[in-house]
Short mmCIF file of C-alpha atoms in Angstrom, two decimals:
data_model
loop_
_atom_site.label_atom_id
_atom_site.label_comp_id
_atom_site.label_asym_id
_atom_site.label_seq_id
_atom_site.Cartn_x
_atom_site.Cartn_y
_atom_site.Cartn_z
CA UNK A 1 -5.77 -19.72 -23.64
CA UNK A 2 -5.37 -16.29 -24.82
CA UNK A 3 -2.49 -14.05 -23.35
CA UNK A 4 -3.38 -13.19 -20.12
CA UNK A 5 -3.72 -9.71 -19.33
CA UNK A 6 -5.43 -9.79 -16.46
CA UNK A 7 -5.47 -11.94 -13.10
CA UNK A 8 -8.40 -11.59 -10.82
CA UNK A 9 -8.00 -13.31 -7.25
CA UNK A 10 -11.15 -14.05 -5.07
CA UNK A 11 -10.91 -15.34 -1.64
CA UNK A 12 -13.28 -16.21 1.10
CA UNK A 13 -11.43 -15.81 4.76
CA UNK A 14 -12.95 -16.60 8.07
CA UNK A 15 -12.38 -15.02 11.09
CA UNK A 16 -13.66 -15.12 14.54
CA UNK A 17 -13.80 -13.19 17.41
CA UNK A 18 -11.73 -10.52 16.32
CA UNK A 19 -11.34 -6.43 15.25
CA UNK A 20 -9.53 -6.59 12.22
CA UNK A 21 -10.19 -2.80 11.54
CA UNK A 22 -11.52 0.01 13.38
CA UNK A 23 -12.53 3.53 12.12
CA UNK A 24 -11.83 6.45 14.20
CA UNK A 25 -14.47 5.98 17.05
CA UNK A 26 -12.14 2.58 17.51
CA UNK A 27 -15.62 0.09 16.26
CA UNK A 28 -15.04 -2.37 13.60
CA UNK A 29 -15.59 -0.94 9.64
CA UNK A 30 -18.90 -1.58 8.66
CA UNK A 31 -20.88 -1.13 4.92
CA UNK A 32 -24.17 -1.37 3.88
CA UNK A 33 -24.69 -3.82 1.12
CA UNK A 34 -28.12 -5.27 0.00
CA UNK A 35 -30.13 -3.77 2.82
CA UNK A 36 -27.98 -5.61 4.88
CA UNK A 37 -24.81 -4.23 7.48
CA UNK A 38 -21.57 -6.20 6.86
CA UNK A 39 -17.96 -5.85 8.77
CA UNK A 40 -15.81 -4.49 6.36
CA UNK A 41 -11.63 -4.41 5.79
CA UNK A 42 -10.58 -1.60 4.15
CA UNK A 43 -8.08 -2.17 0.99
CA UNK A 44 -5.69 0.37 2.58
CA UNK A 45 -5.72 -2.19 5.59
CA UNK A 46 -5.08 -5.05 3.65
CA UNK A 47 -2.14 -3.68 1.53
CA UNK A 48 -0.11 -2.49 4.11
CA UNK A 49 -0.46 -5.87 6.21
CA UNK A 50 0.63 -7.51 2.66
CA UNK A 51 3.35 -5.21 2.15
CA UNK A 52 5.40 -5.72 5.47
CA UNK A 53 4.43 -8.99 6.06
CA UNK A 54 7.24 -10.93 7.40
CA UNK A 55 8.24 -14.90 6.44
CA UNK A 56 9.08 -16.97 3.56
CA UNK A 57 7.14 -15.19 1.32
CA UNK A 58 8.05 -11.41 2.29
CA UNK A 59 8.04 -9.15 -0.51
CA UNK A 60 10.87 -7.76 0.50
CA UNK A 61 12.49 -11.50 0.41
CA UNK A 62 12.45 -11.71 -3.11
CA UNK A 63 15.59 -11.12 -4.95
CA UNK A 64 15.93 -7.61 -7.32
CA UNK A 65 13.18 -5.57 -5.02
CA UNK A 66 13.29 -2.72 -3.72
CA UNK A 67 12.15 -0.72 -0.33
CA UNK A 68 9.71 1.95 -0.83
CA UNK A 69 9.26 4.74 1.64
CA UNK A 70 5.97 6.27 2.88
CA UNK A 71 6.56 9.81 4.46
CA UNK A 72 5.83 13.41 4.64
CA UNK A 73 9.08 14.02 5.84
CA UNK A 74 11.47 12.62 2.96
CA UNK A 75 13.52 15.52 2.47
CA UNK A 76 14.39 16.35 6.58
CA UNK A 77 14.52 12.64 7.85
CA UNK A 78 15.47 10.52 5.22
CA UNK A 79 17.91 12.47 3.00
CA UNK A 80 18.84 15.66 4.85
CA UNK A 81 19.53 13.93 8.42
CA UNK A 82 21.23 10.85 6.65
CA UNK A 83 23.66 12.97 4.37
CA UNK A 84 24.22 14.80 7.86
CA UNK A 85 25.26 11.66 8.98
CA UNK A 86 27.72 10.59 6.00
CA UNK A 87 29.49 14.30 6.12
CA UNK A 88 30.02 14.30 9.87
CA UNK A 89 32.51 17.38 10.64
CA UNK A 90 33.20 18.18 7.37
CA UNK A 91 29.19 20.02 7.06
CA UNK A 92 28.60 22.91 7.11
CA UNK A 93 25.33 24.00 9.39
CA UNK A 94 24.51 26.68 7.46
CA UNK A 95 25.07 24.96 3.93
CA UNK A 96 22.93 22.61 5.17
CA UNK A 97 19.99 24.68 6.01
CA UNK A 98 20.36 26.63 3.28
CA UNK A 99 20.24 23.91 0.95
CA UNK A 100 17.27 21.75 2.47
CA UNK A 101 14.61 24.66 1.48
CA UNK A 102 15.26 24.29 -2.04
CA UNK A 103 15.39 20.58 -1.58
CA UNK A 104 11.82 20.57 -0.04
CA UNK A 105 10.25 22.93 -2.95
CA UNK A 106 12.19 20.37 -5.65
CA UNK A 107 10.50 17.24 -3.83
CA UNK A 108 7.75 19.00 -2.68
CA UNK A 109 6.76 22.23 -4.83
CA UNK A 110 4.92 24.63 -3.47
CA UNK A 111 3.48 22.41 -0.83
CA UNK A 112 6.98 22.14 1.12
CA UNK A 113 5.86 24.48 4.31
CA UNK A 114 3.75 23.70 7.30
CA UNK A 115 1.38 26.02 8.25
CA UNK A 116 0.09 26.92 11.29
CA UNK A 117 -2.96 24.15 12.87
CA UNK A 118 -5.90 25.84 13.45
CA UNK A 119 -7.81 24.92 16.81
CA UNK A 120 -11.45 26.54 17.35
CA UNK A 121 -10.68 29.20 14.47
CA UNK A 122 -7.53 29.78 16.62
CA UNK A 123 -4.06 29.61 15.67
CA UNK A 124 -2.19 26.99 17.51
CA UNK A 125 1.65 27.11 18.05
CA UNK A 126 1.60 23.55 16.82
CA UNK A 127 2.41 22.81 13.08
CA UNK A 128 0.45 20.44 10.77
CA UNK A 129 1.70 18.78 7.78
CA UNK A 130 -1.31 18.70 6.05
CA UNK A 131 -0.17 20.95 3.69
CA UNK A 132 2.71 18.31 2.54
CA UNK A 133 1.69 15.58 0.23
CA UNK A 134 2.62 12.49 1.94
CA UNK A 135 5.30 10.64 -0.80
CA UNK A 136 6.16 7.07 -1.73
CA UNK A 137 9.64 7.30 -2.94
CA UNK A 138 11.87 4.04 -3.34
CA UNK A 139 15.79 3.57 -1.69
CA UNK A 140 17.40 4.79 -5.28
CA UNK A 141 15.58 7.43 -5.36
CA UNK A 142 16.56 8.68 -2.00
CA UNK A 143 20.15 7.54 -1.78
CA UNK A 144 20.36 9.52 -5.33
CA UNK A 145 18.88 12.90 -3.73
CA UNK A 146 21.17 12.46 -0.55
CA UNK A 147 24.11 11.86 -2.48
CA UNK A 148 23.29 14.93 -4.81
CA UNK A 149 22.80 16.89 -0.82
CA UNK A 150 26.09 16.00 -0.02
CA UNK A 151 27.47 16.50 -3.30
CA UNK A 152 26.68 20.15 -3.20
CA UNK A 153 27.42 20.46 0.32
CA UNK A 154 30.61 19.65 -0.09
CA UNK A 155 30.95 22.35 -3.56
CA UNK A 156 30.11 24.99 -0.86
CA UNK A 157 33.05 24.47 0.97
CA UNK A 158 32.04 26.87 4.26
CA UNK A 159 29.94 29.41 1.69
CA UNK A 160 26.43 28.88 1.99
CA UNK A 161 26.00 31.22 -0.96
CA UNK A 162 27.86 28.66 -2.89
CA UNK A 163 25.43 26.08 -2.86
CA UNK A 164 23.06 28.30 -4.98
CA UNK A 165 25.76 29.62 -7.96
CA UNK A 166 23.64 27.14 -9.66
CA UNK A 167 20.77 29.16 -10.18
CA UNK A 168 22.24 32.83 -8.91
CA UNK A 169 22.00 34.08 -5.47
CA UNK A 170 19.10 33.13 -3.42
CA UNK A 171 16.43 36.10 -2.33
CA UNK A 172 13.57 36.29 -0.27
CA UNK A 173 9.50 36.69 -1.49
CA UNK A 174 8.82 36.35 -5.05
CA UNK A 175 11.85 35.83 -6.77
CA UNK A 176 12.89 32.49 -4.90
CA UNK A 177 9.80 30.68 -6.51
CA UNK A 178 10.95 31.67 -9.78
CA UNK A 179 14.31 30.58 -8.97
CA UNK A 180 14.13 27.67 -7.29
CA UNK A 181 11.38 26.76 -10.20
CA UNK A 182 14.17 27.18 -12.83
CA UNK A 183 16.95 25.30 -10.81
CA UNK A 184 13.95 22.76 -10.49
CA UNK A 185 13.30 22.08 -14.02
CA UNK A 186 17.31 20.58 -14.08
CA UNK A 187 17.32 18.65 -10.83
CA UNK A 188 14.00 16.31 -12.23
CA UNK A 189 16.01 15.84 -15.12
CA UNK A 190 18.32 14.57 -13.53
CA UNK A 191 16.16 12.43 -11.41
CA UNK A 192 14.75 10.63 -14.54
CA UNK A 193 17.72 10.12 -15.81
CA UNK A 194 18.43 8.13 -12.31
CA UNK A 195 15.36 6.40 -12.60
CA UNK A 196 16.06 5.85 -16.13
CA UNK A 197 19.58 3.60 -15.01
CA UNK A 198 18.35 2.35 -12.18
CA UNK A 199 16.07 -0.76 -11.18
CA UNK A 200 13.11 -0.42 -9.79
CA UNK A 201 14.04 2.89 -8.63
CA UNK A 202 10.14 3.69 -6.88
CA UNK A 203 10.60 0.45 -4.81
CA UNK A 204 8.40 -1.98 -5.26
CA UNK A 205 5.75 -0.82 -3.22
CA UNK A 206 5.04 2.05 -5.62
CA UNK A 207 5.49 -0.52 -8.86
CA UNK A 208 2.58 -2.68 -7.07
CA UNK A 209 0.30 0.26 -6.08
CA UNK A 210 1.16 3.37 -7.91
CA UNK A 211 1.97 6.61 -6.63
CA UNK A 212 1.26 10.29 -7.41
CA UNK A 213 3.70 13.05 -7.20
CA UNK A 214 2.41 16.54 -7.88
CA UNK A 215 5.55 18.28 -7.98
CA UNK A 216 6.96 16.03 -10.84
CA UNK A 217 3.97 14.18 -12.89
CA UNK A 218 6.85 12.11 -14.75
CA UNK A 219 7.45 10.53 -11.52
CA UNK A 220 3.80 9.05 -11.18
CA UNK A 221 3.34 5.23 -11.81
CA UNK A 222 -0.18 3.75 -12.49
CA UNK A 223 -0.65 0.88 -10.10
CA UNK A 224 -1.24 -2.62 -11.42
CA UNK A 225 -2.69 -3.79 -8.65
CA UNK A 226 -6.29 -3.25 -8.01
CA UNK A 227 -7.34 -4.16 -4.36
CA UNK A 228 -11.37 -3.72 -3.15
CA UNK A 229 -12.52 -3.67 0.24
CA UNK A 230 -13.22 -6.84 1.59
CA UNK A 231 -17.00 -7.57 3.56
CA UNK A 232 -18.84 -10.17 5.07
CA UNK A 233 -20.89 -12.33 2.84
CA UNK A 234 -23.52 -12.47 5.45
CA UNK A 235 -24.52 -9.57 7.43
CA UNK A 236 -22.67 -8.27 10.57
CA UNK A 237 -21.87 -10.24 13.83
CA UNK A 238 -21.18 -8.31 16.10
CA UNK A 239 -21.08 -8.04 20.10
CA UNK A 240 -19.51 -5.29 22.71
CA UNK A 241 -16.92 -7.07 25.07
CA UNK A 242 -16.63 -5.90 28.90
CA UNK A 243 -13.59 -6.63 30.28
CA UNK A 244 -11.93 -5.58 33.21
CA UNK A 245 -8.19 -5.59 34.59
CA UNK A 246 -7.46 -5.93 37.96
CA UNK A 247 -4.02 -4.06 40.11
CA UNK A 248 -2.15 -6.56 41.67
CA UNK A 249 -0.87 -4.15 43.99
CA UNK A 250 -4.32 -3.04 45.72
CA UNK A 251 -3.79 -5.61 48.54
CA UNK A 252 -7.11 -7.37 49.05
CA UNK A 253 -9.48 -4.50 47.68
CA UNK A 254 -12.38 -5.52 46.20
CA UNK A 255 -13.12 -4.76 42.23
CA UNK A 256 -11.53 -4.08 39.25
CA UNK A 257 -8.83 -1.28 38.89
CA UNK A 258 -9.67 -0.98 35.03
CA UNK A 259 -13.41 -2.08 33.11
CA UNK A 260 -13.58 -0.92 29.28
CA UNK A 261 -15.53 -2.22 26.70
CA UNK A 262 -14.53 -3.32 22.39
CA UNK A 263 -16.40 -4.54 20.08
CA UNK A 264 -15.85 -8.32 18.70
CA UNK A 265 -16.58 -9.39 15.09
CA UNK A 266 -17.20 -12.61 13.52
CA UNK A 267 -17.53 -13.29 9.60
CA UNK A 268 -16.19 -14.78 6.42
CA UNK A 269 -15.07 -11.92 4.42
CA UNK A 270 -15.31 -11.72 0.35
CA UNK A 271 -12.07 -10.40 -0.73
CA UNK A 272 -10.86 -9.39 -4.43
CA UNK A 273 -8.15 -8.39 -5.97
CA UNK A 274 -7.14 -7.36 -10.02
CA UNK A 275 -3.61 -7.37 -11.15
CA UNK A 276 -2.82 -5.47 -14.75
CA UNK A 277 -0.12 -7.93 -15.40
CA UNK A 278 1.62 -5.99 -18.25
CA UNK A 279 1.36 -3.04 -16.00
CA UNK A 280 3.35 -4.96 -13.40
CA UNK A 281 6.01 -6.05 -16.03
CA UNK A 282 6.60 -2.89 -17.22
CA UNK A 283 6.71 -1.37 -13.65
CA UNK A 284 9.32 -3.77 -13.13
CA UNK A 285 11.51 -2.88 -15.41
CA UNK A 286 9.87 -5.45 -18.06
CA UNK A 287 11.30 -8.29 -15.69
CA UNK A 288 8.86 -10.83 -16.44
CA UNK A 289 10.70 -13.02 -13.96
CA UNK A 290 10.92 -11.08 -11.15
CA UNK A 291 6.81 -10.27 -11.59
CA UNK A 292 6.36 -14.16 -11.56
CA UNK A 293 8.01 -14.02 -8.50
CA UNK A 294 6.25 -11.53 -7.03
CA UNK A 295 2.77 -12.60 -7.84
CA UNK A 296 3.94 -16.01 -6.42
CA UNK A 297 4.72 -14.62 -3.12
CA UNK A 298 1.42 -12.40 -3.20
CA UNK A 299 -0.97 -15.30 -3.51
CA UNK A 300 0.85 -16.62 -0.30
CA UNK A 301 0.28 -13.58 1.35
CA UNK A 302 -3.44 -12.45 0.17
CA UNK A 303 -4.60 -16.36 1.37
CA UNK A 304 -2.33 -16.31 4.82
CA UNK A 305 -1.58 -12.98 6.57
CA UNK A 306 -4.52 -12.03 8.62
CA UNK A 307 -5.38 -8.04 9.19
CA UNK A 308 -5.82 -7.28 12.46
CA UNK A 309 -5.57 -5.34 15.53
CA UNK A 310 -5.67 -6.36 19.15
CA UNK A 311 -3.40 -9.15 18.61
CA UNK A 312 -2.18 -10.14 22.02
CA UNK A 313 -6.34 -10.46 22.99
CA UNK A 314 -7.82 -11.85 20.21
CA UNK A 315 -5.34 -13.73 18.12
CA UNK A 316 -6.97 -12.98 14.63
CA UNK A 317 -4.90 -15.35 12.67
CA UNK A 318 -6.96 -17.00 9.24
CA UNK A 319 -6.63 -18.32 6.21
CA UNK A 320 -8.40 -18.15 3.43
CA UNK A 321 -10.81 -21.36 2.98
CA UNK A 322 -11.43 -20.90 -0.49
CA UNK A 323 -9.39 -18.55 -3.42
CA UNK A 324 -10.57 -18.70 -7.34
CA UNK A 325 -7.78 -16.97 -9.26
CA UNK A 326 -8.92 -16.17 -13.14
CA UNK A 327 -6.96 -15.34 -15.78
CA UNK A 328 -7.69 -13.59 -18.80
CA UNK A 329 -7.58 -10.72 -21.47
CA UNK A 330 -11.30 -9.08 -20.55
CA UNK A 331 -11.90 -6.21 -18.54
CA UNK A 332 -12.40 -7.61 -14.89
CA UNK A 333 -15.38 -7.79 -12.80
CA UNK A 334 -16.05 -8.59 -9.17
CA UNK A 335 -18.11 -11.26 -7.84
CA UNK A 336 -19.23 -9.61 -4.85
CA UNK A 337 -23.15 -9.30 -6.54
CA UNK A 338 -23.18 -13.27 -5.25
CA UNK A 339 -23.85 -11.64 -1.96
CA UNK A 340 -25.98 -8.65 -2.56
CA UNK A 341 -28.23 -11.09 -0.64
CA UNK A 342 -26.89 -11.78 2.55
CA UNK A 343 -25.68 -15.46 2.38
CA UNK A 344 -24.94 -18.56 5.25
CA UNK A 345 -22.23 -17.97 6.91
CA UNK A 346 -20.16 -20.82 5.83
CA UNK A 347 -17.79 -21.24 3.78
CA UNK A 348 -19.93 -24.03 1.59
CA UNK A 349 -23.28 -22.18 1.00
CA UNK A 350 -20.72 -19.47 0.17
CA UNK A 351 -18.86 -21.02 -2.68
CA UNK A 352 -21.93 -22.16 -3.99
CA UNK A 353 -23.62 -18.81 -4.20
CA UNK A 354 -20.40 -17.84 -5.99
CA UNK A 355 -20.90 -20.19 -8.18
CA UNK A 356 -23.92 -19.79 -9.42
CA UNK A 357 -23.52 -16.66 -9.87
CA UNK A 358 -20.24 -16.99 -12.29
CA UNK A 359 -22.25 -19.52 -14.26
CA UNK A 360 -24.73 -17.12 -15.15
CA UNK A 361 -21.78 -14.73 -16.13
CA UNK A 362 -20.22 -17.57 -18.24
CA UNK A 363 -23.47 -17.91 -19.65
CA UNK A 364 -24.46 -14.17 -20.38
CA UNK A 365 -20.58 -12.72 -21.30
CA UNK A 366 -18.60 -16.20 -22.21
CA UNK A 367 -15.40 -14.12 -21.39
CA UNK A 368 -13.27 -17.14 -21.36
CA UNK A 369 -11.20 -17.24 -18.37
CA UNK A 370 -8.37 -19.47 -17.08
CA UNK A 371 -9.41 -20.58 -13.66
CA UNK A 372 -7.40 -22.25 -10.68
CA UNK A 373 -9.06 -22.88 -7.00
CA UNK A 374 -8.28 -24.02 -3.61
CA UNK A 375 -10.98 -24.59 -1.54
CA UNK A 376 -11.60 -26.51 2.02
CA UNK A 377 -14.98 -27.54 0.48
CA UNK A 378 -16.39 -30.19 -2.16
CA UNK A 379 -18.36 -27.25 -4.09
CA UNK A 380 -17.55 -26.67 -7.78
CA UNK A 381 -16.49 -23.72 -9.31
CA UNK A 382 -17.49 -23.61 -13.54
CA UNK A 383 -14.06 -24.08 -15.18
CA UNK A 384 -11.77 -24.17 -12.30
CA UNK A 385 -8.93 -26.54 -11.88
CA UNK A 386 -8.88 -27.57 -8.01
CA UNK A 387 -5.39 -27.80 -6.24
CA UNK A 388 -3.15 -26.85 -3.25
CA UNK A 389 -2.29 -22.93 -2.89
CA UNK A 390 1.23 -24.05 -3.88
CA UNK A 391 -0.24 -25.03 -7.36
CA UNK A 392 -1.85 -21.65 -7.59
CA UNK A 393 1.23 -20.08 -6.62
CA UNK A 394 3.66 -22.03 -9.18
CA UNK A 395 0.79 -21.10 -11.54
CA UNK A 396 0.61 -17.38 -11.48
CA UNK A 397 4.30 -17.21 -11.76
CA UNK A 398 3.90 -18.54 -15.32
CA UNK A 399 1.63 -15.89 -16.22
CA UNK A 400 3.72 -12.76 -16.81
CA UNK A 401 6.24 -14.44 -18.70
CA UNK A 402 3.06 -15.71 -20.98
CA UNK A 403 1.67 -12.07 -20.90
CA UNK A 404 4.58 -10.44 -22.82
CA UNK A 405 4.84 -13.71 -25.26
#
């Protein structure tokens, strides 16, 4: 086998009576695909039910990680309120709120306001924080910037005009970009230097999936982890459910006290995924190790957590009844085109169809790939070595330490 530098994982994941994701109107995702409607999970959906996924195989469970956090509101609630917190008496209110503003534009850059909503070309009293770019920063990196808060709260001592001898007294209107632009330039140096000494300072949410920051481009990390929408390999089943609730206080009225309607779907959904494993090595801090681990733990969790809303009424717990995992040095490619044409909905004619449509890849591209499988059927896959998901799992963990070799 040539060194792997890519591992592609295709699944095939029933589901029954059940809304795994809605769109705004609150009806299941749909897409149109070969002239056909299918249900559709979006990849946004399935990441974040991978990412807090609780269990054995819990991301977060695995030694070395670290928490990532998802907010627009970094700077107020998770360093400003915590180093609040830490100083107790000794802050200084107005050290404090003179500080966070320059905190915000640092983090933030010129995006740190809210502005004004605007209702029916009217401006509402509410604020929006569309305006904010919504971060993914990791523990390290905000335990470093509250530390550095409190730090400089405490080099005030009582004078909020202290906290600023840094960069010279702080004005109002155009000056304070300028300013706080300058003081900004030495405060992200400083913050690669933390990321620099520290491990996995993004969290390993952001070393999986990549994040952007606008206000400091060094601190963007290309995700190694490539996740399409998933869709029925058939087209959509579908049905509206009326129910009704009745009020066991209305004494021996007649009737319901509550009748809504949801949709249900059925289907066996086509998921893929692509993982850059160098990328995830070197997003790891070139822990080859600790990305076995984590790609162990993944394959658990893309073949057994379920997406899903409506739990309590629909129970939409699955797993996957059939996962291909390939790995090789090629540039990837899906095998959704085995369903362009709407296929049975089962899980056999299903495999087969993929199938024969990787043999004629084989045949046209002979790209060479390592393959593994589990599947619930007797179909064969062209190449693939058939075993339990543990196998796969104790598999893939090999992989990283064989893509840096």
């Amino acid at each position: 086998m040539t060194r792997p530098r890519f591992l592609q994982i295709h699944t095939l994941s029933p589901y029954t009576a059940a809304l795994l994701n809605r769109d705004d109107s609150g009806l299941a995702k749909r897409l149109p695909y070969g002239g056909a409607l299918r249900t559709r999970v979006s990849s946004q959906c399935l990441k974040r039910h991978w990412r807090i996924a609780d269990g054995p195989h819990a991301l977060l469970s695995i030694n070395g990680v670290e928490k990532s956090i998802r907010s627009r509101d970094l700077v107020t609630d998770g360093v400003v309120a915590e180093a609040r917190s830490r100083l107790g008496e000794e802050l200084v209110e107005e050290v404090a709120s003179a500080l966070e503003p320059w905190f915000q534009f640092a983090v933030y850059g010129s995006k740190k306001e809210d502005r004004p909503k605007e209702r029916g070309g009217k401006t509402s009293k509410f604020m929006e924080k569309s305006s904010r770019q919504t971060l993914l920063f990791g523990k390290p990196e905000v335990d470093w910037l509250t530390s550095e808060f409190v730090r400089l709260c405490k080099e005030a001592d009582g004078d909020p005009d202290a906290a600023f001898r840094l960069g010279g007294e702080w004005v109002d209107g155009a000056d304070v970009s300028n300013k706080a632009q300058g003081e900004k330039k030495a405060f992200l140096n400083n913050m690669k230097v933390m990321r620099e000494n520290a491990a996995l300072p993004a969290g390993l949410t952001s070393a999986l999936f990549g994040r952007m920051v606008t206000s400091d481009p060094d601190a963007n990390i290309t995700a190694p982890m490539h996740v399409a929408h998933a869709f029925t390999v058939h087209a959509e089943e579908a049905e509206s459910d009326y129910f009704t609730a009745v009020d066991d206080l209305s004494g021996d009225e007649p009737g319901a006290d509550t009748i809504q309607e949801t949709e249900l779907t059925s289907g066996l959904f086509y998921g893929y995924v692509v993982i850059d494993l160098p990328g995830l090595v070197s997003n790891l801090g070139r822990d080859a190790e600790l990305a076995g681990q984590v790609l162990h733990n993944l394959i658990y969790l893309i073949s057994e957590v379920s997406p899903g809303a409506k739990l309590g009424s629909t129970a939409p717990y699955g797993r996957a009844s059939f996962m291909l995992l390939e790995a090789g040095d090629r540039q990837p490619r899906s095998l959704a085109e085995a369903y362009r044409t709407p296929c049975d909905p089962h899980t056999g004619p299903a495999v087969a169809a993929l199938s024969q449509h990787l043999a004629a890849l084989d045949e046209a591209y002979a790209t060479g790939e390592e393959r593994r499988m589990m599947s619930l059927t007797n179909t064969e896959v062209p190449g693939a070595e058939s075993g339990s998901l543990a196998d796969l799992a104790s598999w893939v963990q090999s992989l990283p330490g064989a893509a840096l070799s």
